[in-house]
Coordinates of C-alpha atoms in Angstrom, one line a residue:
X9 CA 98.6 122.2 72.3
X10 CA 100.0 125.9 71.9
X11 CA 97.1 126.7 73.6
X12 CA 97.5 124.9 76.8
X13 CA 101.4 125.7 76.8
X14 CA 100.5 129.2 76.7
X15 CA 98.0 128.7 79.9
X16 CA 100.2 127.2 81.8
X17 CA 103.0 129.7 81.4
X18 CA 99.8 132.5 82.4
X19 CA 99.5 129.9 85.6
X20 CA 103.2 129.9 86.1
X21 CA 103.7 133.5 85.8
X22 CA 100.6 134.1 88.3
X23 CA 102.5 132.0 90.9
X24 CA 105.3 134.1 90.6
X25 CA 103.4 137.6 90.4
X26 CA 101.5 136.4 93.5
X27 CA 105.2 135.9 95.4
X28 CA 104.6 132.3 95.6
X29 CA 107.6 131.5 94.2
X30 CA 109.7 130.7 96.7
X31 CA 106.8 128.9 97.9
X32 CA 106.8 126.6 94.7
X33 CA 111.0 126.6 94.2
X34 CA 110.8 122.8 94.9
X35 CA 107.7 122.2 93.3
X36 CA 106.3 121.5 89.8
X37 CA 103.8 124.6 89.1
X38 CA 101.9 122.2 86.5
X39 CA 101.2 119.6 89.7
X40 CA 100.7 122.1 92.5
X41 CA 97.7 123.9 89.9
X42 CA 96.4 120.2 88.9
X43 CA 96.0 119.8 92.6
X44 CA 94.5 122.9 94.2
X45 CA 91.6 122.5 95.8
X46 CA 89.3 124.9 94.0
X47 CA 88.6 124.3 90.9
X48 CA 91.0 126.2 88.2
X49 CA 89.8 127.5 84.3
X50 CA 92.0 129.2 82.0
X51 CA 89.7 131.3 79.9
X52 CA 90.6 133.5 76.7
X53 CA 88.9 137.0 75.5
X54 CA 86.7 135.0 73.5
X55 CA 85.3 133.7 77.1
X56 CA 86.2 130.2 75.9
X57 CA 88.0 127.7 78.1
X58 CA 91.1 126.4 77.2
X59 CA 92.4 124.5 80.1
X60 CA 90.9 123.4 83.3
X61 CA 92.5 121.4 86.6
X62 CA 91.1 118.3 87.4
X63 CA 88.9 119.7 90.7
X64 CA 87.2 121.6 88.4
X65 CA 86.3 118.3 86.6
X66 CA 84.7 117.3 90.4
X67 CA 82.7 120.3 90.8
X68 CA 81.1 120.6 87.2
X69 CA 80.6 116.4 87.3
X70 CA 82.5 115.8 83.8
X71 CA 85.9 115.8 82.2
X72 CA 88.1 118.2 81.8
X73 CA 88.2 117.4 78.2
X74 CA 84.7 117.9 78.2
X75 CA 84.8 121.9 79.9
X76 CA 87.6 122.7 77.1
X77 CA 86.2 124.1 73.9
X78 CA 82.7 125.0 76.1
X79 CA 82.5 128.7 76.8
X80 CA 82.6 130.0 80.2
X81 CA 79.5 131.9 79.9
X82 CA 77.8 128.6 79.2
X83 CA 78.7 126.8 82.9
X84 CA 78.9 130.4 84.9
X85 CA 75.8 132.8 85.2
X86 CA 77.6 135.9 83.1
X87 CA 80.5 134.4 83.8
X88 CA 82.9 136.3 81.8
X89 CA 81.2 139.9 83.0
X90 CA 81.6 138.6 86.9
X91 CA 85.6 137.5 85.9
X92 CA 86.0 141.2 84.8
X93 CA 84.3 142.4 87.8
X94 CA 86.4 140.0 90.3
X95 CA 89.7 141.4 88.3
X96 CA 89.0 145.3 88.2
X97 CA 88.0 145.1 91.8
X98 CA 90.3 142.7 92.9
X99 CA 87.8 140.6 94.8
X100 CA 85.9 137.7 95.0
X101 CA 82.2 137.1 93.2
X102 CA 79.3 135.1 94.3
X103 CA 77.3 133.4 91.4
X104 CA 75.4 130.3 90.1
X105 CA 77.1 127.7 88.1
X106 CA 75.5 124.8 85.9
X107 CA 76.5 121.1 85.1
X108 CA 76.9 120.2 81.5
X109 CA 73.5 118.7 82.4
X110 CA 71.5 121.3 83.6
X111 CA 72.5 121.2 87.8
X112 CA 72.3 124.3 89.4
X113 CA 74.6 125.6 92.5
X114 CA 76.7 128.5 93.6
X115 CA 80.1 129.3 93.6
X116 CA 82.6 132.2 95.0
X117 CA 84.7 132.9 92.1
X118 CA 88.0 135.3 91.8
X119 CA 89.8 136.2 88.2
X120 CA 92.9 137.3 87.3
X121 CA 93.7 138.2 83.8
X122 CA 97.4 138.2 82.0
X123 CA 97.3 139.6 79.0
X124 CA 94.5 138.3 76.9
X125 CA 93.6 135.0 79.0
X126 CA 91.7 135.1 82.3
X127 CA 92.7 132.9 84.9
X128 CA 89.6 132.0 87.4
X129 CA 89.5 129.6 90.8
X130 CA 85.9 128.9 91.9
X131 CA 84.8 127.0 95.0
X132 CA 81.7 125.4 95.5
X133 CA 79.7 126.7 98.3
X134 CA 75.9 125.6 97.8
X135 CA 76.1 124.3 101.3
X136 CA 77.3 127.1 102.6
X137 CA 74.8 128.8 101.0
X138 CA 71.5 126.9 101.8
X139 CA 72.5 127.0 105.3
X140 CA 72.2 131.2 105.5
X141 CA 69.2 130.7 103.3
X142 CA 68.0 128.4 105.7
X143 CA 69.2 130.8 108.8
X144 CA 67.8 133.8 107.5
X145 CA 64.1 131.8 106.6
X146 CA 64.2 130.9 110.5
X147 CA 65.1 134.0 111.2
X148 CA 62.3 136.1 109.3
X149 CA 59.4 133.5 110.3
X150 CA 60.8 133.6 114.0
X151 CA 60.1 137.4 113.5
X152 CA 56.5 136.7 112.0
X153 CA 55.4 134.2 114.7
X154 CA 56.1 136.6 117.4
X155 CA 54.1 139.3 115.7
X156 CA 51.2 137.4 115.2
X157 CA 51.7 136.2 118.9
X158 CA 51.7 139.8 120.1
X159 CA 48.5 140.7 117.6
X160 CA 46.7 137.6 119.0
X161 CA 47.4 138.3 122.9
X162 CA 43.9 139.4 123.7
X163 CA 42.2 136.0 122.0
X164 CA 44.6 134.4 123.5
X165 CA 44.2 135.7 127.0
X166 CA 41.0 136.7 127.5
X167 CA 39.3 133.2 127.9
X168 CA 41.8 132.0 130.3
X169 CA 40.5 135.3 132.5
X170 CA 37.0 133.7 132.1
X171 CA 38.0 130.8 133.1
X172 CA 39.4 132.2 136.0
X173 CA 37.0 134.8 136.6
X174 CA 33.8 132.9 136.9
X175 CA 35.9 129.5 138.7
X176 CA 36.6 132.0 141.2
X177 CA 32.8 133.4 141.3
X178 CA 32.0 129.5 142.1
X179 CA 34.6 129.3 145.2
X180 CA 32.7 132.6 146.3
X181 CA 29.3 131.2 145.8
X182 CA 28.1 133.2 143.4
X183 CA 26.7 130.6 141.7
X184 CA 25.0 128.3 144.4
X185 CA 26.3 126.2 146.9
X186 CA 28.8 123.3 145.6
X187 CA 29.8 120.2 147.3
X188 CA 33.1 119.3 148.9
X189 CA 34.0 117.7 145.7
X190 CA 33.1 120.3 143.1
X191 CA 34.3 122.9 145.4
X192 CA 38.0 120.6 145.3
X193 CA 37.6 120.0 141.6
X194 CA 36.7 124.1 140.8
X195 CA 40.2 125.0 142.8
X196 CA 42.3 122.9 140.6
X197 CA 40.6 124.5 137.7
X198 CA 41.6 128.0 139.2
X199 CA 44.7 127.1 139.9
X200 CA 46.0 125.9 136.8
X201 CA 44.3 128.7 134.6
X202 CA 46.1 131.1 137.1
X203 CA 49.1 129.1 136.2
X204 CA 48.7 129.1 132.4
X205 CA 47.7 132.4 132.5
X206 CA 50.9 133.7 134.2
X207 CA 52.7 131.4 131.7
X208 CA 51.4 133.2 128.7
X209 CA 51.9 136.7 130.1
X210 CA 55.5 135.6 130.1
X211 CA 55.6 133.8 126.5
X212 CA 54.0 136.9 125.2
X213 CA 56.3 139.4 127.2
X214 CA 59.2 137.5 125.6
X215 CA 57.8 137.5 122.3
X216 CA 57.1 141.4 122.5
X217 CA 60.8 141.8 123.5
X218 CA 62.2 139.8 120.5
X219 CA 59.9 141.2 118.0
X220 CA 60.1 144.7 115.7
X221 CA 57.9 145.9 117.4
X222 CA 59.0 146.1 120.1
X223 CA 60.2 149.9 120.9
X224 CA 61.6 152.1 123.6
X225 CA 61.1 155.9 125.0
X226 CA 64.1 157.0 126.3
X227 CA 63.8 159.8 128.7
X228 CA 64.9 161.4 132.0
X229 CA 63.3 159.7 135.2
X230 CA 64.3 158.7 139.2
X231 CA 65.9 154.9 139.1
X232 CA 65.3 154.4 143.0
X233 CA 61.8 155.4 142.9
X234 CA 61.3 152.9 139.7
X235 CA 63.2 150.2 141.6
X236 CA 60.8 150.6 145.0
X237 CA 57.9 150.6 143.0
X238 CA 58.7 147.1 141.3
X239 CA 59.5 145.9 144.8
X240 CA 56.2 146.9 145.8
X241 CA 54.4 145.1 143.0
X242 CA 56.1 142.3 145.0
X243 CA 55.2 142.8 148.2
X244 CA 51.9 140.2 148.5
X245 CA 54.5 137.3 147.2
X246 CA 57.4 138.7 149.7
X247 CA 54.7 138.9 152.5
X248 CA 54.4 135.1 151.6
X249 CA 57.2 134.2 152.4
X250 CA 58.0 136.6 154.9
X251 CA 61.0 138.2 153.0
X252 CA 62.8 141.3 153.9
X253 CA 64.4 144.0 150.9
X254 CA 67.5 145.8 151.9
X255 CA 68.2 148.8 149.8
X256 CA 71.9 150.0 149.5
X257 CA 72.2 153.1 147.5
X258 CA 74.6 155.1 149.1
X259 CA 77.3 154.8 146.3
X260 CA 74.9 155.9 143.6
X261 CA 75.4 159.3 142.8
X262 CA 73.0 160.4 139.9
X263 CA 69.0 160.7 140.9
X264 CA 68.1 160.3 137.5
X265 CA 69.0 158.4 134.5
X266 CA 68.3 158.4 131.4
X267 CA 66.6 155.0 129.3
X268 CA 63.6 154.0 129.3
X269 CA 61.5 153.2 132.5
X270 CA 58.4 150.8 131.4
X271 CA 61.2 148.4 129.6
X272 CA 63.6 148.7 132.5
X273 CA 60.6 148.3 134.8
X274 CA 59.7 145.0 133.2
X275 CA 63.0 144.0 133.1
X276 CA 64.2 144.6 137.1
X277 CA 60.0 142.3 137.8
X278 CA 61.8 139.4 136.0
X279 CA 64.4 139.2 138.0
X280 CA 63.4 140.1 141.3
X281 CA 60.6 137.8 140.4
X282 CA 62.7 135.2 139.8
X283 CA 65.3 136.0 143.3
X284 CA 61.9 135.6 145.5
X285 CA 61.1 131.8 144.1
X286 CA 64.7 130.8 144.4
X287 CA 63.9 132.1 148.2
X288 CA 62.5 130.8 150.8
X289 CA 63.9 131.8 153.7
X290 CA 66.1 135.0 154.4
X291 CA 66.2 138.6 152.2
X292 CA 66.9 140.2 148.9
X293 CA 69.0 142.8 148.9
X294 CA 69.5 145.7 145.7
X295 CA 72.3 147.7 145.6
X296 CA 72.8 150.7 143.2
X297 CA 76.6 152.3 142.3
X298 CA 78.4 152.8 139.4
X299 CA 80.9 150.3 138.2
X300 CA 84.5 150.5 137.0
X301 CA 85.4 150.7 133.3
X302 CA 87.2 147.5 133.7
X303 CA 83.6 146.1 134.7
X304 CA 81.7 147.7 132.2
X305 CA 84.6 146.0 129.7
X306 CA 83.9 142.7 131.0
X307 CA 80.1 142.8 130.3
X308 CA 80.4 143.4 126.2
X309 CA 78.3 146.3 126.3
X310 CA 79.4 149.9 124.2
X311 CA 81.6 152.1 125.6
X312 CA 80.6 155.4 126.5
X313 CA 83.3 158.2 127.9
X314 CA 83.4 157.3 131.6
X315 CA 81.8 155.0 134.6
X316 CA 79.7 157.6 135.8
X317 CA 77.8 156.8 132.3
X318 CA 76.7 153.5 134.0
X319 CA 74.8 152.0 136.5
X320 CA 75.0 148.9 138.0
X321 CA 72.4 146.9 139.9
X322 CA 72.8 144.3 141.5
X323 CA 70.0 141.9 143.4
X324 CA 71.5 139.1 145.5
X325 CA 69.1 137.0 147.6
X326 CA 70.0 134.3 150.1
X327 CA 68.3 131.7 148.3
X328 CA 68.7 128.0 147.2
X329 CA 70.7 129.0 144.5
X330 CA 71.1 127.6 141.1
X331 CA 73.7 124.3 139.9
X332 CA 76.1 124.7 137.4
X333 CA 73.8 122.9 135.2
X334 CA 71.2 125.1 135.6
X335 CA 73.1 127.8 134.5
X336 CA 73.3 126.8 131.1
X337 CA 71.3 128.4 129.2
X338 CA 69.7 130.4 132.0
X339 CA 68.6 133.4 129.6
X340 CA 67.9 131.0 126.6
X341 CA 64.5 129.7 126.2
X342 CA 64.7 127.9 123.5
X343 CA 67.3 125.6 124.8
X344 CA 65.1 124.4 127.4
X345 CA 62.2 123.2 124.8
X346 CA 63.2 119.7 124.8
X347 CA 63.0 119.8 128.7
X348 CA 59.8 118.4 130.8
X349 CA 60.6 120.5 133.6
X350 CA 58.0 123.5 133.4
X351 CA 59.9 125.7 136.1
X352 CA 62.9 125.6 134.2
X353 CA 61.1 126.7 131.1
X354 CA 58.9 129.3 132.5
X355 CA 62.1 130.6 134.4
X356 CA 64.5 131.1 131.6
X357 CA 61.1 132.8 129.4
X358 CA 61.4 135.4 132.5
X359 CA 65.0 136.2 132.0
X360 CA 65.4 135.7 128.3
X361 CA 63.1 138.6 128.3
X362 CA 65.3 140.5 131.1
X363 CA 68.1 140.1 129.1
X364 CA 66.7 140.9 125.8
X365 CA 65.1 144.2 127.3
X366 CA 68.5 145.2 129.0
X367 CA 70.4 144.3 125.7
X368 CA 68.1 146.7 123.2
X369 CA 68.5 149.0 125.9
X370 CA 72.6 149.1 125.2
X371 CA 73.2 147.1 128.9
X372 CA 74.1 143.8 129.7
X373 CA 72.9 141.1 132.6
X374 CA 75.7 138.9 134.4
X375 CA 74.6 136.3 137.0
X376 CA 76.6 134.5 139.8
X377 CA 75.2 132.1 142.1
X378 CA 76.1 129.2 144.5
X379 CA 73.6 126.2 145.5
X380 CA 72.3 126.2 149.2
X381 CA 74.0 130.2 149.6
X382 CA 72.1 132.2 146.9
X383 CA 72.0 134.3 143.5
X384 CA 73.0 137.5 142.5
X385 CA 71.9 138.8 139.0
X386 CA 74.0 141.8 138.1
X387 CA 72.4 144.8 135.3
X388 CA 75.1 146.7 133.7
X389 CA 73.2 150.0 131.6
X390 CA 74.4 153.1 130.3
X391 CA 72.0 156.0 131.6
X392 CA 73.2 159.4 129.8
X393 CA 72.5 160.2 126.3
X394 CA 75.3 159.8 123.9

């Protein structure tokens, strides 16, 4: 009985050396500790318990009468070396905890000692717990399933390009003459290796991107002669659909940059890519400058000392344009897996891999767009060493 009158005078005391007195000045102590919603141990030098509130009754699934007498060390994992630990460095502990009959979990615990007694709050956070467990599992076999992706490319590629190869050997003839309806059955064939083919290149491209290993060179090279050539990589598709490029670069004032070229080469195909199927009538147009630091703010990306560190570009096209609903989500793949729509897929694989290269590169990418009057995705990225 001494005992527990002597703990709760520790408790008391701890109110007041914590300033919660005027807090409590209308308030029993002995009811506001009884009802905290962590669960509360009064433990001697011994490392026995001598008092506990009734939450920590809930947590360890007995009663209290049942915790008192037991010793801490026997219900916390080192229990009283953690409590010294939380104390001397005035912070809190993460730990397992047992049931009286053998359940395991975690808890956060923080201790406070007065004189010879320690006064410890835990809280219960296996859930908590299991869900970053669970996060960081995802996370790491996310990680291994794009590497062994990347490793596998070529088995995975190479009999699509047979199948492609010698479907296209039959259209030419190389094999004999074939009937009307071989010959119509052969182009599907073509067609939809071609398809799957492109596909993979662009699951692949995005798995590189989010993968370690994926790496960059940065270096010293001409942005406008690395922007042409991607457009000319283009040109049979632009040609197509008789599309024009305008160029406007007469606010950029640096030749060179420096980043890396292949990933920023990669990066600008995507999206131009993706501005000549939203278009099918009319032009693209790419303008180079350097934006204001009030820009560069708005687009989350790292500071550097001025605006003439960055470059924008910008590639607007007078295109069909994309609805607010298809905006959500526009650089996320995997938010489109439980859609049957293979355009919308295939397109967000294209940009989430734009817009993972431009991130790892220290830029950002913004988009804007209106339906029946066009699209204009926006790169942000610093270009000077640090």
């Amino acid at each position: 009985r001494k005992q527990h009158i002597y703990a709760l005078y520790n408790i008391e005391e701890c109110i007041a050396t914590m300033n919660l007195t005027n807090l409590f000045s209308n308030i029993n102590p002995r009811e506001v500790i009884k009802n905290l919603p962590d669960a509360v141990f009064v433990v001697d030098s011994d490392g026995k318990i001598i008092w506990a509130n009734d939450k920590a009754s809930i947590i360890f699934e007995t009663n209290t009468s049942d915790l008192k007498g037991l010793y801490f060390n026997e219900i916390v994992a080192n229990g009283m070396e953690l409590a010294e630990k939380s104390y001397a460095r005035r912070n809190s502990v993460v730990t397992g905890a047992f049931t009286i009959e053998g359940k395991e979990f975690f808890i956060e615990m923080n201790a406070k000692k007065y004189i010879d007694q320690y006064f410890v709050t835990i809280r219960d956070i296996t859930a908590m717990t299991n869900v970053l467990a669970n996060a960081e599992k995802t996370g790491r076999l996310n990680k291994e399933k794009n590497i062994m992706l990347i490793k596998l490319s070529n088995e995975i590629k190479s009999p699509l390009q047979s199948i492609i190869g010698f479907s296209q050997a039959l259209l030419d003839g190389l094999g004999g003459a074939i009937n009307d309806k071989q010959d119509k059955y052969v182009k599907i064939i073509h067609k939809n290796s071609t398809e799957l083919l492109h596909f993979m290149d662009k699951f692949l491209e995005f798995s590189q991107a989010e993968s370690s290993l994926f790496s960059y060179n940065l270096q010293q090279f001409d942005l406008i002669n690395t922007i042409q050539s991607v457009v000319r990589n283009n040109e049979k598709d632009l040609n197509t659909k008789e599309l024009t490029v305008n160029y406007d670069f007469d606010e950029f004032n640096k030749k060179t940059i420096y980043s890396d070229e292949n990933c920023l080469k990669t990066a600008l195909q995507d999206l131009i890519e993706t501005s000549i199927k939203l278009t099918d009538v009319g032009s693209i147009t790419i303008k180079v400058d350097h934006p204001d630091m009030e820009t560069v703010e708005n687009s989350s990306i790292k500071i550097l000392k001025d605006s003439y560190s960055y470059v924008r570009i910008s590639i607007t096209d007078t295109g069909m344009g994309l609805a607010e609903s298809e905006k959500d989500g526009l650089f996320e793949p995997y938010t489109h897996l439980d859609k049957a729509h293979k355009k919308t897929i295939l397109r967000s694989l294209v940009l989430g891999t734009a817009q993972t290269i431009i991130r790892r590169l220290g830029g950002n990418i913004g988009v804007s767009s209106e339906v029946m009057k066009g699209t204009c995705f926006t790169v942000i990225l610093p270009i000077e060493k640090e």
